[in-house]
Coordinates of C-alpha atoms in Angstrom, one line a residue:
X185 CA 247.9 -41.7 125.2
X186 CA 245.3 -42.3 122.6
X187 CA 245.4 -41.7 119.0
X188 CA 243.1 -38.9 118.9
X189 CA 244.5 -36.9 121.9
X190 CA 247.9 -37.3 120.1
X191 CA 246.9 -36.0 117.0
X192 CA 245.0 -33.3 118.6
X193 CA 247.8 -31.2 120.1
X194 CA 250.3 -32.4 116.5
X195 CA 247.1 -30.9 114.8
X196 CA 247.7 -27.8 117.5
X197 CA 251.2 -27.5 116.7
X198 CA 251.0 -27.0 113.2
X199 CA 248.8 -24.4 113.1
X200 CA 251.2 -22.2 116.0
X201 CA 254.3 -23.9 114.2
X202 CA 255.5 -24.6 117.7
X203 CA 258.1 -27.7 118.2
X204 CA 255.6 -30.4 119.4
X205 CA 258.2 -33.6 119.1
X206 CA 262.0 -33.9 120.0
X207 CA 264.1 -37.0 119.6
X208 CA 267.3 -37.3 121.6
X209 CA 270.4 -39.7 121.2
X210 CA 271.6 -39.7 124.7
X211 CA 274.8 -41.5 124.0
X212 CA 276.3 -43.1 120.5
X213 CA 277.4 -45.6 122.6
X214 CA 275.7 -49.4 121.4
X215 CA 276.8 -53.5 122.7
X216 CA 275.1 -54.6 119.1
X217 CA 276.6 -53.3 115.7
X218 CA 273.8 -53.9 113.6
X219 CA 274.9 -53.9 109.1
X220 CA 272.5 -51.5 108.5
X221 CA 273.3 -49.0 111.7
X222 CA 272.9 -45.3 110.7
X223 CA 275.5 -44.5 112.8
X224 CA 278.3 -46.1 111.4
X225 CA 281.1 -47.4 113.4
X226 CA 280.4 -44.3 116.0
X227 CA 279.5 -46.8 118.8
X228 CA 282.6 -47.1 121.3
X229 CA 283.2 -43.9 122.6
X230 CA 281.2 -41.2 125.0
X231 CA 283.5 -38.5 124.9
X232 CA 281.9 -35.1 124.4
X233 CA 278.3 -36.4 125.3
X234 CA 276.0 -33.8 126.6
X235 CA 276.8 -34.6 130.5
X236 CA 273.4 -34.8 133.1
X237 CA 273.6 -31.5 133.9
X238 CA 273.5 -30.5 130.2
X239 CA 270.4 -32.4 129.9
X240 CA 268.4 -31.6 132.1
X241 CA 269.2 -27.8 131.5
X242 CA 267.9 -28.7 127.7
X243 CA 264.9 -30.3 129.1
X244 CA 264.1 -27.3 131.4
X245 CA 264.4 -25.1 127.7
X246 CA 261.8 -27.6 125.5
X247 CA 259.6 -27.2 128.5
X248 CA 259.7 -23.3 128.2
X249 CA 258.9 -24.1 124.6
X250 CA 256.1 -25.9 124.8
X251 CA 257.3 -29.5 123.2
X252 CA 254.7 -32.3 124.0
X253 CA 256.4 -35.1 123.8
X254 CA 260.2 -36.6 123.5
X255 CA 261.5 -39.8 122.5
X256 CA 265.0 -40.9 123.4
X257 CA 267.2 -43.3 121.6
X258 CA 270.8 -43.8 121.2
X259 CA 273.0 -46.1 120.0
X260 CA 271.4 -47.8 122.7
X261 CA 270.6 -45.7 125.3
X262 CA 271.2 -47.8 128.4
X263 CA 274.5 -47.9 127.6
X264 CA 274.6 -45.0 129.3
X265 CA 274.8 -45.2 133.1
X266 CA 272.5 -42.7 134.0
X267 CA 269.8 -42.7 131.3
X268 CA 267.4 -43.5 134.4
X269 CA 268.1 -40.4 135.6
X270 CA 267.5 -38.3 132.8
X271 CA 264.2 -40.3 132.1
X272 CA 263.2 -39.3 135.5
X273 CA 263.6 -35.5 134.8
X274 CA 261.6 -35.7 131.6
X275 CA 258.7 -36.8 133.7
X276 CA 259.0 -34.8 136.1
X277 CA 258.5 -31.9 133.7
X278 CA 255.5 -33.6 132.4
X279 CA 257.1 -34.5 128.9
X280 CA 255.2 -37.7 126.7
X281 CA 257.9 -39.7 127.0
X282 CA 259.1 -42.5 125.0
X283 CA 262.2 -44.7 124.2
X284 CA 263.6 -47.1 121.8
X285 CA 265.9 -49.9 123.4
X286 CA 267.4 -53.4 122.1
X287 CA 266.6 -54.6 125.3
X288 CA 269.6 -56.5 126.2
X289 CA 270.8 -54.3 128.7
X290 CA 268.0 -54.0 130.5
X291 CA 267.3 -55.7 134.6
X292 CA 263.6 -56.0 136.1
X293 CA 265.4 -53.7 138.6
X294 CA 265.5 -51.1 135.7
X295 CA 261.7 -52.4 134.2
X296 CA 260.6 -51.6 138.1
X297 CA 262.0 -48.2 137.5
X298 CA 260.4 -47.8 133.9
X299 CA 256.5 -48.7 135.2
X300 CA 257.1 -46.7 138.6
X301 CA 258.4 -43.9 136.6
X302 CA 255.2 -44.2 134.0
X303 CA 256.9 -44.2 130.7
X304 CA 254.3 -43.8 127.8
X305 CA 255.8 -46.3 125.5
X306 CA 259.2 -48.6 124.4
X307 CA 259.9 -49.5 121.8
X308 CA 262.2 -52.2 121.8
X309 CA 264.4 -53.4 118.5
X310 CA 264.0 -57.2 117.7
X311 CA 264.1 -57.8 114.3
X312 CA 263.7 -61.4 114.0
X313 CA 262.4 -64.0 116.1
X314 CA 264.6 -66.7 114.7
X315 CA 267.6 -66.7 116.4
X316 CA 270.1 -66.9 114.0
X317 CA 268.5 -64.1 111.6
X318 CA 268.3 -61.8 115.2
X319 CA 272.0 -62.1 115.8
X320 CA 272.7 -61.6 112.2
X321 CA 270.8 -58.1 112.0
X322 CA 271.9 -57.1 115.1
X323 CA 275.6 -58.0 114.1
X324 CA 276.5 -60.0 117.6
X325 CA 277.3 -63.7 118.5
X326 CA 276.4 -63.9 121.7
X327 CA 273.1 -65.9 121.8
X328 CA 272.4 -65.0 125.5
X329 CA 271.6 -61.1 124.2
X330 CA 268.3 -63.0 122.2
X331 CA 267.1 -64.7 124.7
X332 CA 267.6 -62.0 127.1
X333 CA 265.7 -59.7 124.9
X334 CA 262.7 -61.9 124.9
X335 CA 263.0 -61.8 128.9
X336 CA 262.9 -59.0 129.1
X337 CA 260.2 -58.3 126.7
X338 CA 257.6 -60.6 128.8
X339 CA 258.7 -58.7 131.9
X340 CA 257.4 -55.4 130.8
X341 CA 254.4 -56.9 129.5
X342 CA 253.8 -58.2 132.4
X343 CA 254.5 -54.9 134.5
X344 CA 251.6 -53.2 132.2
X345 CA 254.5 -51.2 130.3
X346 CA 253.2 -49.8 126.4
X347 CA 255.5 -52.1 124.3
X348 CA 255.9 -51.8 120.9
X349 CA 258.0 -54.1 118.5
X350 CA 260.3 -52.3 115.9
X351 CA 261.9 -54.2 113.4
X352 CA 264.0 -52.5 110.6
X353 CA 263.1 -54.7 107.0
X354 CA 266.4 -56.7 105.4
X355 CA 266.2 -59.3 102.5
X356 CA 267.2 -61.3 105.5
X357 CA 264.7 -60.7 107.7
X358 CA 261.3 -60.2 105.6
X359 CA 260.6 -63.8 105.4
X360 CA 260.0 -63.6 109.3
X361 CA 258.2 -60.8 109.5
X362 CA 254.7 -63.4 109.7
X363 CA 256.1 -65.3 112.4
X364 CA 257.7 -62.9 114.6
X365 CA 254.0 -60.6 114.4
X366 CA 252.9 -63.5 115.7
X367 CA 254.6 -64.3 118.4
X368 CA 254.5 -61.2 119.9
X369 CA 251.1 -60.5 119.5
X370 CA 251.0 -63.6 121.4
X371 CA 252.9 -62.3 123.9
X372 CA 250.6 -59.4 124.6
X373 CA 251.8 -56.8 122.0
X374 CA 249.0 -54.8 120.3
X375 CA 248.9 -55.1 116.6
X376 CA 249.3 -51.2 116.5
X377 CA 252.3 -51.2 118.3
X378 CA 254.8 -52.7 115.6
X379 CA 256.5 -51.0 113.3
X380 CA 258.3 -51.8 110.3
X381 CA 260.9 -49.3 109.0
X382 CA 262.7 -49.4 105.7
X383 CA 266.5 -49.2 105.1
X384 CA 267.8 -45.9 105.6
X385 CA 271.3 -44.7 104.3
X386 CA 273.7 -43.7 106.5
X387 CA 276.9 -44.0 107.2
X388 CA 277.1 -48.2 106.0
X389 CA 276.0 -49.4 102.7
X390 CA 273.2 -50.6 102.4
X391 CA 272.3 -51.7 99.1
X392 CA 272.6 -55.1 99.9
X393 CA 270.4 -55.5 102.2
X394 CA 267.8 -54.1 100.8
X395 CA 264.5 -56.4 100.3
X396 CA 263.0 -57.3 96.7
X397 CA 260.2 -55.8 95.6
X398 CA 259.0 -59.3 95.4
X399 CA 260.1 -59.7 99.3
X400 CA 258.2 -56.5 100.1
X401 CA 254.8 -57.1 97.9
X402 CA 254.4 -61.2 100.1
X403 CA 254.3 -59.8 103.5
X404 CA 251.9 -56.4 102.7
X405 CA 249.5 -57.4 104.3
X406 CA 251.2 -57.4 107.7
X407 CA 253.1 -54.3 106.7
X408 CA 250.4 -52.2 105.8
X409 CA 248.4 -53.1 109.1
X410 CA 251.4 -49.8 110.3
X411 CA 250.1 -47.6 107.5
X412 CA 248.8 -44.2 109.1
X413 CA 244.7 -43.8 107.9
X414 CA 244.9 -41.3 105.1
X415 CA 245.8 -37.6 106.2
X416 CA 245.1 -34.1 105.0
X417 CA 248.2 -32.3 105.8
X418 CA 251.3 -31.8 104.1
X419 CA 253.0 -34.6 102.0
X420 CA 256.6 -33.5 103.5
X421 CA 257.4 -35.3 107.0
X422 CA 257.4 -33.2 110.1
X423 CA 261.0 -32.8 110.2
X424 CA 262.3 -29.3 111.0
X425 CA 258.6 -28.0 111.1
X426 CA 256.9 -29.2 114.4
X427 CA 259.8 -32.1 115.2
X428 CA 263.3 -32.5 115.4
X429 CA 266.6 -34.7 116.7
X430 CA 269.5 -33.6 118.7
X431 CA 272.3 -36.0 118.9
X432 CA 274.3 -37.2 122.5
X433 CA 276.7 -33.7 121.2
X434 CA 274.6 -31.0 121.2
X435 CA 274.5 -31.4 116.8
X436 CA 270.5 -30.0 116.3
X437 CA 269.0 -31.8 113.6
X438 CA 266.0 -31.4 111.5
X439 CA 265.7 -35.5 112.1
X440 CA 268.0 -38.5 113.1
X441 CA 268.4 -39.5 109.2
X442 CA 269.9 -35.7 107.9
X443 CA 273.7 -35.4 108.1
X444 CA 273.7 -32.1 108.3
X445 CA 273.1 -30.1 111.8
X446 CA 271.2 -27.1 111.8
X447 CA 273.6 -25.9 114.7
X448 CA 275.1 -26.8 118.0
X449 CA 273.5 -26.1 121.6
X450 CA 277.2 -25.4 122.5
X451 CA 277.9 -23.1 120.4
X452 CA 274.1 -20.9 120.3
X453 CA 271.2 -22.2 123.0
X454 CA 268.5 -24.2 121.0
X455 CA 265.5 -21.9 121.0
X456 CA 267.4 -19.6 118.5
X457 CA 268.3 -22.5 116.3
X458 CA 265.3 -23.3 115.9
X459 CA 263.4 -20.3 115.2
X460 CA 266.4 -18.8 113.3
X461 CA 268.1 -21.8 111.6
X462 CA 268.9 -21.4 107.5
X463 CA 268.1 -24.8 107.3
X464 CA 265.1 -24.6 109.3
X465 CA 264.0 -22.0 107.4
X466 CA 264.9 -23.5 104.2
X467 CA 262.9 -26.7 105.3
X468 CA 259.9 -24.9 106.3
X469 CA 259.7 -22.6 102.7
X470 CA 259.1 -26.1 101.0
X471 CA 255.6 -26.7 99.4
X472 CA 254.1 -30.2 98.4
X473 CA 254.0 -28.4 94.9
X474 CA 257.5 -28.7 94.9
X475 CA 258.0 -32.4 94.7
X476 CA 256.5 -33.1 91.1
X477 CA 256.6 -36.9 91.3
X478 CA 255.2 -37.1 95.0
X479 CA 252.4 -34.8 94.4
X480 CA 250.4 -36.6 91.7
X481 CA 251.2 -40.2 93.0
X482 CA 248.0 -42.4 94.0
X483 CA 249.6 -43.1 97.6
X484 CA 250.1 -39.9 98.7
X485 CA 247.8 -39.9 101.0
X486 CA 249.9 -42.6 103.0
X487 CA 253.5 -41.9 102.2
X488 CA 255.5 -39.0 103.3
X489 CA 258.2 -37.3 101.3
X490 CA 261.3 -38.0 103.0
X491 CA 264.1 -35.3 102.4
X492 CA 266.7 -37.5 103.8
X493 CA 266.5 -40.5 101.5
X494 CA 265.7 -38.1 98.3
X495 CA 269.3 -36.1 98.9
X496 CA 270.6 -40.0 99.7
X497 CA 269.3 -41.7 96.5
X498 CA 269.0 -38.8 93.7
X499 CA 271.0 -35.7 95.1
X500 CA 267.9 -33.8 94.9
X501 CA 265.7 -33.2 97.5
X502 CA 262.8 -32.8 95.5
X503 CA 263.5 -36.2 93.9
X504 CA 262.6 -39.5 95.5
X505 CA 264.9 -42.5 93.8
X506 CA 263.0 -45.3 92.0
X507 CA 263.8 -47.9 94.5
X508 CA 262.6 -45.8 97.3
X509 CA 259.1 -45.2 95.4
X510 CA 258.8 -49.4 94.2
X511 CA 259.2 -50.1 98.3
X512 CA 256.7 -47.8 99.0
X513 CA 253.9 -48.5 96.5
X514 CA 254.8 -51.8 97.2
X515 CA 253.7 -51.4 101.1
X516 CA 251.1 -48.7 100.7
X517 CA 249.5 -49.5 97.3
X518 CA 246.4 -51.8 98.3
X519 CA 245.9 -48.5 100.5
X520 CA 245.0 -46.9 97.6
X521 CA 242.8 -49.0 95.6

């Protein structure tokens, strides 16, 4: 869907503080164990996941809500047998629908399903293009999984599938970042279509990982090229105002990064938590006067305040950490000159 259009109804759903975006982890369940996984170790097991059934009854409620548009993830989410299935419901009821995948899992049988079933985008995890940084960041030996990827990859070009390249940013993998743009926008992948995510804490340390500022500042010019133009709304991210995550339990989340859940669709059905949520409600009394530092910085126009990594890296929400701020400026700051 273009840009515009997009915008348009997020635009839409601000102003009627309706839920426009849901993500969902369908399962927790992943065959790579990435260093830097928010998750953790919680990648083996599918007990207690939300079965079809529960699904598709939480789909029929974000319909009756209005939501435009949900993005499924997991772990990796065709782990789970019938993610298929559920993707098909989604479109059926008319839902945007994207999805992030490693890619390894995936068949043409299963790309044939994808195009037929008109999926709006994937994105699919590759974080390096040379094989031995790839396996590294994805935390597996088994060289087959890269090349498999790639496969893969070419096949849903090739079926007219939106693709989209997401590569999380290491001290390991930054040095590639040049030559793995490349070669997918060789492929066929649009330039708008990558995007490059800094570390987020989670349940593994990260620090060491992390990329220099140095790292960071030689490849800006390809990072910035994912830089959203300069905005008029709010500094704070969407989460728990128009978007938010529910994980493959039923745990209600004001985004994939928070640790804390806002409530349980087992325990109270989600339309009441998220109109009457004390976290929601707590998220959505916040004011961009609130965060002092953020509101008089020079990039604000192009970096959001995220809640997650200031309670992470200060213990104060209103406080991003000095490391956070250096990797930003140093993506976003030619933005603002």
């Amino acid at each position: 869907m273009p840009q515009d259009v997009h915008t348009y109804f997020q635009n839409k759903a601000r102003e009627n503080d309706a839920l426009f975006q849901v993500e969902i982890d369908v399962t927790n369940q992943c065959n790579a164990n990435c260093p830097f996984c928010f998750q953790g170790d919680h990648r083996t097991c599918a007990d207690g996941e939300l079965s079809l059934q529960q699904m598709i009854q939480l789909l029929d409620e974000l319909r009756e809500m209005g939501t435009f548009y949900i993005g499924f993830s997991g772990g990796e989410p065709f782990a789970r047998k019938d993610f298929l299935e559920i993707l098909r419901e989604a479109k059926k009821r008319h839902f945007r629908v994207s999805l992030i995948t490693n890619a390894m899992l995936l068949t043409k049988e299963k790309i044939d399903a994808l195009a037929d079933m008109n999926i709006d985008h994937i994105n699919v995890s590759f974080h390096s293009v040379v094989l031995e940084t790839y396996l590294k960041c994805f935390g597996i030996q088994e060289k087959n999984c890269y090349y498999k990827a790639l496969e893969n990859i070419q096949y849903m070009l090739q079926k007219n599938l939106s693709v989209g390249i997401a590569i999380t940013v290491t001290k390991y993998n930054v040095e590639d970042i040049p030559a793995t743009t490349k070669f997918f926008t060789d492929l066929g992948v649009k330039e708008r279509d990558f995007g490059y995510n800094l570390l987020a804490k989670g349940r593994r340390e990260i620090n060491d990982l992390v990329p220099s500022k140095e790292q960071i500042a030689k490849n800006n010019a390809i990072l910035t090229k994912s830089v959203d133009p300069q905005r008029e709304e709010s500094l704070i991210c969407t989460a728990g105002t128009i978007s938010c995550s529910i994980d493959a339990y039923g745990n209600v989340y004001p985004c994939t990064f928070f640790n804390t859940p806002a409530g349980n669709i087992h325990e109270t059905p989600f339309q009441n938590i998220w109109k009457q949520s004390h976290l929601f409600k707590l998220i959505r009394s916040f004011q961009d006067s609130m965060f002092e530092k953020c509101s008089s910085c020079e990039i604000k126009k192009y970096c959001h305040i995220c809640l997650v990594s200031n309670m992470n890296e200060t213990g104060n929400v209103f406080k991003p950490s000095d490391i956070y701020c250096i990797s930003r400026k140093a993506r976003y700051g030619s933005c603002a000159q």
